[in-house]
PDB file of C-alpha atoms in Angstrom:
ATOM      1  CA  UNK A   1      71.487-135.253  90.345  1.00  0.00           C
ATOM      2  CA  UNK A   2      72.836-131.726  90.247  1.00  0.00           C
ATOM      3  CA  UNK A   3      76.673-132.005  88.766  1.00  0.00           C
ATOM      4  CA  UNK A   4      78.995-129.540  90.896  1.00  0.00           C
ATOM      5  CA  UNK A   5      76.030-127.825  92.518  1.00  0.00           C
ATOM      6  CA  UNK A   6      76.715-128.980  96.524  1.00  0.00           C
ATOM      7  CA  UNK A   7      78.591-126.320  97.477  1.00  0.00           C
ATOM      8  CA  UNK A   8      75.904-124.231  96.303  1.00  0.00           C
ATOM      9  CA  UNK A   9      72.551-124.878  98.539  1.00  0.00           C
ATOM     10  CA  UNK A  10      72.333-124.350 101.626  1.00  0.00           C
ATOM     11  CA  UNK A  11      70.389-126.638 104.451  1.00  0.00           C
ATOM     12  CA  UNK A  12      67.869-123.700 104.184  1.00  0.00           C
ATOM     13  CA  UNK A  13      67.707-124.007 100.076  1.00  0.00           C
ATOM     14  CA  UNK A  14      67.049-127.496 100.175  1.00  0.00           C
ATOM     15  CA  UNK A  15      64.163-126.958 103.325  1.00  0.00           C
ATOM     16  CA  UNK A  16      62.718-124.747 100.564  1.00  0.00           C
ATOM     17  CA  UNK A  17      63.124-127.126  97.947  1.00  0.00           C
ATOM     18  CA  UNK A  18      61.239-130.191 100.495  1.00  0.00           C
ATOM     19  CA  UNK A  19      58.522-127.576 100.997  1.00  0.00           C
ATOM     20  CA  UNK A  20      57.639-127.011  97.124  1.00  0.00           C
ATOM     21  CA  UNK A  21      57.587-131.157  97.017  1.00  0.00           C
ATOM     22  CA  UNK A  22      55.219-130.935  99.301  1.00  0.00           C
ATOM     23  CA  UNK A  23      52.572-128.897  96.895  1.00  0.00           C
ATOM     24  CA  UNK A  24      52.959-132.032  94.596  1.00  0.00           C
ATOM     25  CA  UNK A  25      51.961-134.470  96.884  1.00  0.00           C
ATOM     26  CA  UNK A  26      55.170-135.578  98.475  1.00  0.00           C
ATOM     27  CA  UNK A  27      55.597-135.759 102.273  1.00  0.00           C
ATOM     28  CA  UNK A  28      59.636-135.110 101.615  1.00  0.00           C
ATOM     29  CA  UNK A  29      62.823-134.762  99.987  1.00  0.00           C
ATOM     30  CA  UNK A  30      65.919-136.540 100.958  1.00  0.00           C
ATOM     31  CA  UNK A  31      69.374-135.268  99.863  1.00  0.00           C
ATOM     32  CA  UNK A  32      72.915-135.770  99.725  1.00  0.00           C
ATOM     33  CA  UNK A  33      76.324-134.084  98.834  1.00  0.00           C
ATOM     34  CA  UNK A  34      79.655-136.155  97.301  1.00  0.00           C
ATOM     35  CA  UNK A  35      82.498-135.628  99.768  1.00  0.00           C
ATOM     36  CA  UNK A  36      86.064-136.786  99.222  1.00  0.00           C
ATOM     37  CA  UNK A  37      86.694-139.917 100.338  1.00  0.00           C
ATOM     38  CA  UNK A  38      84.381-143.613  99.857  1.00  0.00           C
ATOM     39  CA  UNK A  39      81.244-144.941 100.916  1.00  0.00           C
ATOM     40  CA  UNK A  40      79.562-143.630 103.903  1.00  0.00           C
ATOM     41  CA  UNK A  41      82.475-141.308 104.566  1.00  0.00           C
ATOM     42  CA  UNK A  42      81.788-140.101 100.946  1.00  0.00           C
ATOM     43  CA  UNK A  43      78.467-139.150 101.537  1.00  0.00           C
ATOM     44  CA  UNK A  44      77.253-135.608 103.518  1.00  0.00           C
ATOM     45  CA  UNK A  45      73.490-137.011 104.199  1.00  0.00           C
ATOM     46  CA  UNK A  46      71.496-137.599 107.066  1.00  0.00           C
ATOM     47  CA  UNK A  47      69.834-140.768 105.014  1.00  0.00           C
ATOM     48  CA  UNK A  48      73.403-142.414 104.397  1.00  0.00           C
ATOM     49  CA  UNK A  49      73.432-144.195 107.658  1.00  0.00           C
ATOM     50  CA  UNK A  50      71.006-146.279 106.794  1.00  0.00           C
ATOM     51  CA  UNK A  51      72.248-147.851 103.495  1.00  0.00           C
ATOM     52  CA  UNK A  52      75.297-150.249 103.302  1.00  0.00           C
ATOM     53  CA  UNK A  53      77.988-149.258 101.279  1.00  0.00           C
ATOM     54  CA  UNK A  54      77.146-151.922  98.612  1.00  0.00           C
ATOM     55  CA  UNK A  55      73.662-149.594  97.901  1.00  0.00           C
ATOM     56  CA  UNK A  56      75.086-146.246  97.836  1.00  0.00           C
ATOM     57  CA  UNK A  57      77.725-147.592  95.069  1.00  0.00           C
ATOM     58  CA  UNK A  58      74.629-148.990  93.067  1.00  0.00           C
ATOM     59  CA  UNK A  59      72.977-145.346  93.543  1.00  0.00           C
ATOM     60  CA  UNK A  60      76.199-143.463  92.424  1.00  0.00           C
ATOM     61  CA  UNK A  61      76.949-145.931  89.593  1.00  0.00           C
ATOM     62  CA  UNK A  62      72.995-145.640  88.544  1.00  0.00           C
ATOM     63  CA  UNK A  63      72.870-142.147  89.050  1.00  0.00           C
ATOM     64  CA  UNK A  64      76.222-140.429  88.160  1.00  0.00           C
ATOM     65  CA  UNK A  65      76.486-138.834  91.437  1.00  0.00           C
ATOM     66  CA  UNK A  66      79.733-140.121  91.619  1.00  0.00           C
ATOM     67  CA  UNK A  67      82.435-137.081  91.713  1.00  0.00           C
ATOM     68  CA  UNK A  68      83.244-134.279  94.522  1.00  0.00           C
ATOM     69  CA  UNK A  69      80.528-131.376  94.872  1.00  0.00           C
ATOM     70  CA  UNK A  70      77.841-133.107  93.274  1.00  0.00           C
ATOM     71  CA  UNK A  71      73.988-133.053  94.929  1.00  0.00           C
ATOM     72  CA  UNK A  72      71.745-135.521  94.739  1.00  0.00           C
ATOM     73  CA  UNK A  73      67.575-135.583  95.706  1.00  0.00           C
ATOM     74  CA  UNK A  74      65.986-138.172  96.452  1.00  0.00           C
ATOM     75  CA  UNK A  75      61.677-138.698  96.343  1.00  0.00           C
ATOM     76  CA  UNK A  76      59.757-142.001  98.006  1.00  0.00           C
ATOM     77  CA  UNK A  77      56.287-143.470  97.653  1.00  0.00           C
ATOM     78  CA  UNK A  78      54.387-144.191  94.771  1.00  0.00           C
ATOM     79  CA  UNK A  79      55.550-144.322  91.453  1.00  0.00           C
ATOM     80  CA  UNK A  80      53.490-142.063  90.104  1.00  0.00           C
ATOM     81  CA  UNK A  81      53.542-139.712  92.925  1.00  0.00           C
ATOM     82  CA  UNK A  82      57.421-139.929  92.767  1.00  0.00           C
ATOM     83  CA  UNK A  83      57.839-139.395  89.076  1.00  0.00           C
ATOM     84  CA  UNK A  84      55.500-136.176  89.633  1.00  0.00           C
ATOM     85  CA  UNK A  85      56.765-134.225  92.217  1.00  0.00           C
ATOM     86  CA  UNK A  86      60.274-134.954  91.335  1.00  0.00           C
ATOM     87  CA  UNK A  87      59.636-133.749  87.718  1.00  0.00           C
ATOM     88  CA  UNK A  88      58.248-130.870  88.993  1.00  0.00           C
ATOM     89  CA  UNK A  89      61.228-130.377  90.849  1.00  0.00           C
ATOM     90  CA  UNK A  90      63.687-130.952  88.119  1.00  0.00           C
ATOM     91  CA  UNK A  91      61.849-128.243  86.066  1.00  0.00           C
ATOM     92  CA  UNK A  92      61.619-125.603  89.062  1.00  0.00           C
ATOM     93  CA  UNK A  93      65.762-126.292  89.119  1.00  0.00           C
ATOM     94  CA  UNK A  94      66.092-125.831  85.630  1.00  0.00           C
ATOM     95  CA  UNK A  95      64.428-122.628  85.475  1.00  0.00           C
ATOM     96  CA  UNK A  96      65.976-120.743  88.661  1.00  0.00           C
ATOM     97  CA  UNK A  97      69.734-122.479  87.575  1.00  0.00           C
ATOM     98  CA  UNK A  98      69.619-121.239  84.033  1.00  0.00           C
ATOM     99  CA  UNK A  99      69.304-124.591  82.919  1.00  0.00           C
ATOM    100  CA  UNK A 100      66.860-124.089  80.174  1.00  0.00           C
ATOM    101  CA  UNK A 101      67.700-122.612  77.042  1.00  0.00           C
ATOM    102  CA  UNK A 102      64.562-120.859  76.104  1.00  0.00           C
ATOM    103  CA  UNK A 103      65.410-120.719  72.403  1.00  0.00           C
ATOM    104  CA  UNK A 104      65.362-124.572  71.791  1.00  0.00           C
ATOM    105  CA  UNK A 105      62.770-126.236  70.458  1.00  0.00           C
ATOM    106  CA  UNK A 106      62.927-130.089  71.760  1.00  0.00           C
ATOM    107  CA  UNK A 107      59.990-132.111  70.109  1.00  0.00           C
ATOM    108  CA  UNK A 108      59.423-135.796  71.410  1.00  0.00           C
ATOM    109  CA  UNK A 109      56.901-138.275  70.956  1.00  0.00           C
ATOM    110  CA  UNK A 110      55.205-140.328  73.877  1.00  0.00           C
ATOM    111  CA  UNK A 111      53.713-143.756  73.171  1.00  0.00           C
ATOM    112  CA  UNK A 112      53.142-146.842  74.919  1.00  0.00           C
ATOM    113  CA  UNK A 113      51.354-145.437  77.853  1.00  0.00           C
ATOM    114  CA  UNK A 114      49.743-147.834  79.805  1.00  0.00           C
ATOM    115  CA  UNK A 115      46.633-148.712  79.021  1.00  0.00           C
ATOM    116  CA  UNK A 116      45.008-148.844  82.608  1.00  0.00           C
ATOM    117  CA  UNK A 117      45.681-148.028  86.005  1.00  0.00           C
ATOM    118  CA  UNK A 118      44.203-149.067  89.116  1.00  0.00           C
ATOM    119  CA  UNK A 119      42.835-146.463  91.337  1.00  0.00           C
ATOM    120  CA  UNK A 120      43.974-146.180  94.963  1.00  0.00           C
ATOM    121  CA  UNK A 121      40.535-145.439  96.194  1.00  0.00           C
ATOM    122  CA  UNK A 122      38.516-148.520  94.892  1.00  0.00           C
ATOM    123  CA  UNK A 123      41.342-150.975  94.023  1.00  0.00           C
ATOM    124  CA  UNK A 124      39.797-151.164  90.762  1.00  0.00           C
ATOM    125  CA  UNK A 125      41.560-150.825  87.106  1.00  0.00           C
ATOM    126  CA  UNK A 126      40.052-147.818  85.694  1.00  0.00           C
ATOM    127  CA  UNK A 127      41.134-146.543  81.709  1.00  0.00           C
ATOM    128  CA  UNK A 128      44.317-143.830  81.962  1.00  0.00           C
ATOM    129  CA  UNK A 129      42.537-142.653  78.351  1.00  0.00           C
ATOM    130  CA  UNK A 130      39.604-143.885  78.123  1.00  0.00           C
ATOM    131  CA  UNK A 131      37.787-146.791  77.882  1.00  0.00           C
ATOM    132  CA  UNK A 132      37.764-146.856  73.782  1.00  0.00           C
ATOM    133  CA  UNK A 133      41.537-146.950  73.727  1.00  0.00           C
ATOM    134  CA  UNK A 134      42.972-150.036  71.729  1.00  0.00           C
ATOM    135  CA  UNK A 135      45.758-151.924  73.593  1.00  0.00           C
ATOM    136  CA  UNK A 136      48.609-152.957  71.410  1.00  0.00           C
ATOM    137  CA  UNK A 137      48.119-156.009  70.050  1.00  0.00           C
ATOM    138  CA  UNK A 138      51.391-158.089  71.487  1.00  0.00           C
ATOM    139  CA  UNK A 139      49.195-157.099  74.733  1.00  0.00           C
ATOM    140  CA  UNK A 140      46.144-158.131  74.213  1.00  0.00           C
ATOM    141  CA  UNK A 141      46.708-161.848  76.109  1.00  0.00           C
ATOM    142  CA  UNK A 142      47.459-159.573  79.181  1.00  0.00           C
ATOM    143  CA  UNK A 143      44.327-158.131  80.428  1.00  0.00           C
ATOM    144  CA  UNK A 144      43.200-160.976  81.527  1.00  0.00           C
ATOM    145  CA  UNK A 145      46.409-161.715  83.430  1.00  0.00           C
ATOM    146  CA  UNK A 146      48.471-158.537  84.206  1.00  0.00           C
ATOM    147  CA  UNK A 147      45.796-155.688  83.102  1.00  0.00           C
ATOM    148  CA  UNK A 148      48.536-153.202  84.387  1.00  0.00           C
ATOM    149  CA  UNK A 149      51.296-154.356  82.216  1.00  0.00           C
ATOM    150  CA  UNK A 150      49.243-153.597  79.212  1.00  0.00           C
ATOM    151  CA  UNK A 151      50.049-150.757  76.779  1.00  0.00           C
ATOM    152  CA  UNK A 152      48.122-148.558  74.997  1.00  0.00           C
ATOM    153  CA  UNK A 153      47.917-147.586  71.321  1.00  0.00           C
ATOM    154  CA  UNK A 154      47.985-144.063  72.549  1.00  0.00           C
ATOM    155  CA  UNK A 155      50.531-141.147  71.450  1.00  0.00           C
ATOM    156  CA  UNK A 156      51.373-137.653  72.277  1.00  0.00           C
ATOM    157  CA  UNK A 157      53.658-134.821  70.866  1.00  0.00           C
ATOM    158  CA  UNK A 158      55.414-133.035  73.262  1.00  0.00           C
ATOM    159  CA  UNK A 159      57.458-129.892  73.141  1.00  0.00           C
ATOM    160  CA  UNK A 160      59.813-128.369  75.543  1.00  0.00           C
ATOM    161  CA  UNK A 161      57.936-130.620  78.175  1.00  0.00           C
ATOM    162  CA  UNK A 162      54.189-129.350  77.278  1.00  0.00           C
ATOM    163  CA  UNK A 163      51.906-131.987  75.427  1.00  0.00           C
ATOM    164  CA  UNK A 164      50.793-129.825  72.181  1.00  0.00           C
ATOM    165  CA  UNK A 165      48.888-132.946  70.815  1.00  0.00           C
ATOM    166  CA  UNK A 166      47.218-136.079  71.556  1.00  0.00           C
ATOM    167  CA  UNK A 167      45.154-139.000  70.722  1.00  0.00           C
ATOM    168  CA  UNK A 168      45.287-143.192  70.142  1.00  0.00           C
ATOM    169  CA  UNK A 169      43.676-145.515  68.052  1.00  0.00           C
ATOM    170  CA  UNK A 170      39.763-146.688  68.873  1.00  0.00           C
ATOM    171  CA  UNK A 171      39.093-150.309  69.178  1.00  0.00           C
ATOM    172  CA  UNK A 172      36.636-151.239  66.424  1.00  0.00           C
ATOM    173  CA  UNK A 173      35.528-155.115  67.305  1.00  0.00           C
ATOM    174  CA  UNK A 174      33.128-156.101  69.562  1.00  0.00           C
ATOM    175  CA  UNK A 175      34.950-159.094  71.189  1.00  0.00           C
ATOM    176  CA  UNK A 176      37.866-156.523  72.505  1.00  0.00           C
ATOM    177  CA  UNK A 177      35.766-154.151  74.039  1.00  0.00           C
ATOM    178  CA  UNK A 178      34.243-156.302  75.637  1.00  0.00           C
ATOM    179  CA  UNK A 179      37.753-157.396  77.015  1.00  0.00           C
ATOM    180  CA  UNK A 180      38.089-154.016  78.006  1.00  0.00           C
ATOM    181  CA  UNK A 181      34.982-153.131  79.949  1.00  0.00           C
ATOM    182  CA  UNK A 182      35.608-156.927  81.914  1.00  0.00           C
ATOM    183  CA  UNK A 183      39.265-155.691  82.772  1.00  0.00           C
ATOM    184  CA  UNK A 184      37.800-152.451  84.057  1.00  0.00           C
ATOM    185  CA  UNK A 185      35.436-154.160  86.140  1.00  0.00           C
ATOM    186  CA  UNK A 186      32.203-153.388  84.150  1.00  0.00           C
ATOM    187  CA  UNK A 187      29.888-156.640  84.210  1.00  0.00           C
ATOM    188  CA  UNK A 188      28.274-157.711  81.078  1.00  0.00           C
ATOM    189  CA  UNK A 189      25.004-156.119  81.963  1.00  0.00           C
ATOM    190  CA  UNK A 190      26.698-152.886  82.940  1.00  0.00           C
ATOM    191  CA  UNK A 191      28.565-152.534  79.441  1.00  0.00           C
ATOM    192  CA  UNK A 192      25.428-153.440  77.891  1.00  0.00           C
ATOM    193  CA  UNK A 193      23.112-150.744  80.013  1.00  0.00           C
ATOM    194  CA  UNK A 194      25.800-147.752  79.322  1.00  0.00           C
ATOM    195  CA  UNK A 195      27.178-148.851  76.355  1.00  0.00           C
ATOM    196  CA  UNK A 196      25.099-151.261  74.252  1.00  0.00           C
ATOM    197  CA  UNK A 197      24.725-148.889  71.282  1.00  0.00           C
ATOM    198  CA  UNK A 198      28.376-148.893  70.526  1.00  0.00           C
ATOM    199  CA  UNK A 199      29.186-152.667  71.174  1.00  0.00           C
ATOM    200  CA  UNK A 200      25.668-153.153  68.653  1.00  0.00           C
ATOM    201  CA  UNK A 201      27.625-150.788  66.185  1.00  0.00           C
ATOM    202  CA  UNK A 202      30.959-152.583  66.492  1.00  0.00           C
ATOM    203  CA  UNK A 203      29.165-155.594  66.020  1.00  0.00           C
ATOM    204  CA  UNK A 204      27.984-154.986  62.209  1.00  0.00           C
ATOM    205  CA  UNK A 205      31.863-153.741  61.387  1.00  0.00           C
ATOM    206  CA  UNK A 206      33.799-150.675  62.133  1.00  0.00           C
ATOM    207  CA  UNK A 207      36.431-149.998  60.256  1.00  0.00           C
ATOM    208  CA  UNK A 208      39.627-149.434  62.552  1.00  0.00           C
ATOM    209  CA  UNK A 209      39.963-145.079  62.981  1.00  0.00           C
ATOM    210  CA  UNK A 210      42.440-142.890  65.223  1.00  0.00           C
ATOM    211  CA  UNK A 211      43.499-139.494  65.617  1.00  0.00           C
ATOM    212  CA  UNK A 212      44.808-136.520  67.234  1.00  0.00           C
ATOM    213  CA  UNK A 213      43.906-133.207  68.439  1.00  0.00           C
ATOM    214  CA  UNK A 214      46.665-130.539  68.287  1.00  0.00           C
ATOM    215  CA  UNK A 215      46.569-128.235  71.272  1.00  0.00           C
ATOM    216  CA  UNK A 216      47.555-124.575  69.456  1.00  0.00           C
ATOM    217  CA  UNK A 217      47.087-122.106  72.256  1.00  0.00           C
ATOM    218  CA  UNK A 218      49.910-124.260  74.252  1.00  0.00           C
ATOM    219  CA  UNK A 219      51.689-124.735  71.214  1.00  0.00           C
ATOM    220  CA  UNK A 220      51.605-120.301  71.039  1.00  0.00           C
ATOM    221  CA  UNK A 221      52.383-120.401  74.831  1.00  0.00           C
ATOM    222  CA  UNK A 222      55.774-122.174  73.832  1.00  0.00           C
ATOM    223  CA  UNK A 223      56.833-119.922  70.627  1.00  0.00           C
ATOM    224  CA  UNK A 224      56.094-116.954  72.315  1.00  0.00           C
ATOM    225  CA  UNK A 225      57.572-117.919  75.412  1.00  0.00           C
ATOM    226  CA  UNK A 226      54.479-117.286  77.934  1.00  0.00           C
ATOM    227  CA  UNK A 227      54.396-118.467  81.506  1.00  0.00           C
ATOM    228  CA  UNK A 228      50.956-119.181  81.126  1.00  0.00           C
ATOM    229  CA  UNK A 229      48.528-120.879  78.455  1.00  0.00           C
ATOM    230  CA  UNK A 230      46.164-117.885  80.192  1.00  0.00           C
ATOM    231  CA  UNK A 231      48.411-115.145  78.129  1.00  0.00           C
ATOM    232  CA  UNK A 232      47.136-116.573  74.573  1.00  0.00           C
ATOM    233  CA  UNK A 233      43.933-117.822  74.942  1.00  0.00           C
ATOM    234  CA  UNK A 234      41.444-115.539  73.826  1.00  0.00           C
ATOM    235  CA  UNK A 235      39.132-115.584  76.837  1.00  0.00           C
ATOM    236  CA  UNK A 236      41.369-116.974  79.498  1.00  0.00           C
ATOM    237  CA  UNK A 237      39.064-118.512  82.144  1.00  0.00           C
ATOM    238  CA  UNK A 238      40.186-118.807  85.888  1.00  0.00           C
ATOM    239  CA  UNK A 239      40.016-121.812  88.445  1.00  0.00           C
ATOM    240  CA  UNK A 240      36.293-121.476  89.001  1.00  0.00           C
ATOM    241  CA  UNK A 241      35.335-121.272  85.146  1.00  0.00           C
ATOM    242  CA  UNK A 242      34.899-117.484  85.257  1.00  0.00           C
ATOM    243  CA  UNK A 243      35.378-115.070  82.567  1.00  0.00           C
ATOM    244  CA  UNK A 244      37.137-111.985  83.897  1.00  0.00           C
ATOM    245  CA  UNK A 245      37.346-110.058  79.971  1.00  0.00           C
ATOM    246  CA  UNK A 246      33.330-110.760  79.329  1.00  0.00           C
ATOM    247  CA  UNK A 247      32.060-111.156  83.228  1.00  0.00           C
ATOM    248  CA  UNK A 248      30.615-114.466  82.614  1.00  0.00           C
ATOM    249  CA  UNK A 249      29.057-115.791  83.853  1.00  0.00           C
ATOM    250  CA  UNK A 250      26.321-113.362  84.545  1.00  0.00           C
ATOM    251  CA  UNK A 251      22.858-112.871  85.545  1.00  0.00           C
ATOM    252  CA  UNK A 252      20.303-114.212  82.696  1.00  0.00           C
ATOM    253  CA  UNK A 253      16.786-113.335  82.330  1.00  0.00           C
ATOM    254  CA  UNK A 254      13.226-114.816  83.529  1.00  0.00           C
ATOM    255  CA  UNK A 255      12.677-114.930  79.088  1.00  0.00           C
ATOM    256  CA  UNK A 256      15.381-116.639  78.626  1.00  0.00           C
ATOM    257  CA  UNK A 257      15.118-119.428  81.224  1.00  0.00           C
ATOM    258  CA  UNK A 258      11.512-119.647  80.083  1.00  0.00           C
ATOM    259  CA  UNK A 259      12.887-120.762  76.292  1.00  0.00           C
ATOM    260  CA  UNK A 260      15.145-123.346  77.812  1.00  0.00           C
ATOM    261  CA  UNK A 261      12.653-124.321  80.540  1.00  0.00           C
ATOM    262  CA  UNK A 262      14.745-124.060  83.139  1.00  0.00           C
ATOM    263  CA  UNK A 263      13.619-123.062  86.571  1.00  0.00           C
ATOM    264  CA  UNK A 264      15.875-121.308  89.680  1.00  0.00           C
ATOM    265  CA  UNK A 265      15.149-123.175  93.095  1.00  0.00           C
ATOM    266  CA  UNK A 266      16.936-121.178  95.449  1.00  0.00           C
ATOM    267  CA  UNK A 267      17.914-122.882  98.557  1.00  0.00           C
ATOM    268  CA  UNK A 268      16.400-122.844 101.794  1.00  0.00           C
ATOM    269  CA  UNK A 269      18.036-120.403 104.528  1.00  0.00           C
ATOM    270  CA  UNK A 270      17.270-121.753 108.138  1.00  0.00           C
TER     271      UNK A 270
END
């Protein structure tokens, strides 16, 4: 909801707005403006014909878009393809409405993730973390039940909206991993094949260990106000792993493949 702001975006403004969505995976953007008046009459929105009057109250009263000139924009589908492209959205508002004060420093901590997520493809829970992750222990009698309901013992430090730190707590017994690997789908003799030297480890007693890893180069891209984590980090690398300051990678030589045994095959041209 953008308080006040109808009367300032156009139909073309908010075509441009359903168009950057789009980069994040959306297929759209619905909108509305707050008119005088109540209920549908209230509403300047090619959506509000489909509600009843008793939903758009439960929207304003949810949402706050509930006075003259406000603009509200609306995101469908997933959850988490929802939550994405509409927080990209809220962020590419902030920044071209002057919404962002550049000189605060908001810290926040993020913990209960969830401790696994299923994935679209396969239908199958997979780890959000990783498979080592320990899930809180009021949790624990849920992965056999509601695997998706359970939370992880996972935490991050966030500033200004960029995570500058990470990490969880491992699970150190034997009889919870095991939980873990059956909620992910891993059969006994799977877990064993890729993963029997740990579970023999946990098995003779590890004491419980966490952590986390501090980010700094996106920690400096905050303090010194960079668009880019590219403009601090020493060698910046691009999308394809190349680095443009050294030229790597580059060519290497027949001696030097010969110490690491490694041989070129080129590939065949027809």
């Amino acid at each position: 909801v953008l308080k006040g702001y109808a009367d300032k975006f156009s139909r073309k403004d908010l075509d441009e707005l359903t168009e950057f969505v789009r980069h994040y995976g959306s297929k759209g953007l619905a909108w509305a403006k707050k008119k005088p008046g109540t209920g549908k009459d209230s509403w300047q929105s090619p959506i509000a014909k489909f509600f009843d009057d008793s939903v758009l109250q439960k929207i304003e009263a949810e949402s706050g878009f509930n006075e003259e000139g406000d603009l509200i924009l609306f995101g469908a589908g997933s959850y988490d393809l929802t939550k994405q492209s509409l927080g990209a959205l809220r962020n590419q508002l902030g920044k071209k409405l002057g919404l962002i004060d550049d000189n605060l420093l908001n810290f926040l901590w993020v913990t209960e993730f969830p401790l696994l997520e299923k994935d679209p493809q396969s239908g199958r829970y997979v780890a959000c973390h990783h498979p080592f992750t320990r899930p809180l222990e009021e949790d624990v009698h849920l992965l056999a039940e509601n695997p998706g309901k359970v939370r992880a013992a996972a935490h991050d430090l966030v500033l200004n909206g960029h995570e500058v730190a990470g990490g969880s707590v491992r699970i150190h017994e034997a009889e919870l991993q095991a939980k873990i690997f059956d909620a992910i789908g891993l059969s006994q003799e799977e877990a064993e094949y890729k993963f029997g030297f740990l579970m023999e480890a946990l098995k003779y007693g590890a004491p419980p260990h966490g952590g986390i890893a501090f980010g700094l180069d996106r920690l400096i891209m905050v303090l010194t106000k960079s668009e880019s984590i590219r403009d601090v980090i020493a060698f910046p690398k691009t999308n394809k792993a190349a680095d443009l300051m050294t030229n790597a990678p580059s060519e290497v030589t027949m001696e030097e493949l010969r110490d690491l045994h490694v041989r070129i095959q080129k590939p065949e041209t027809s």
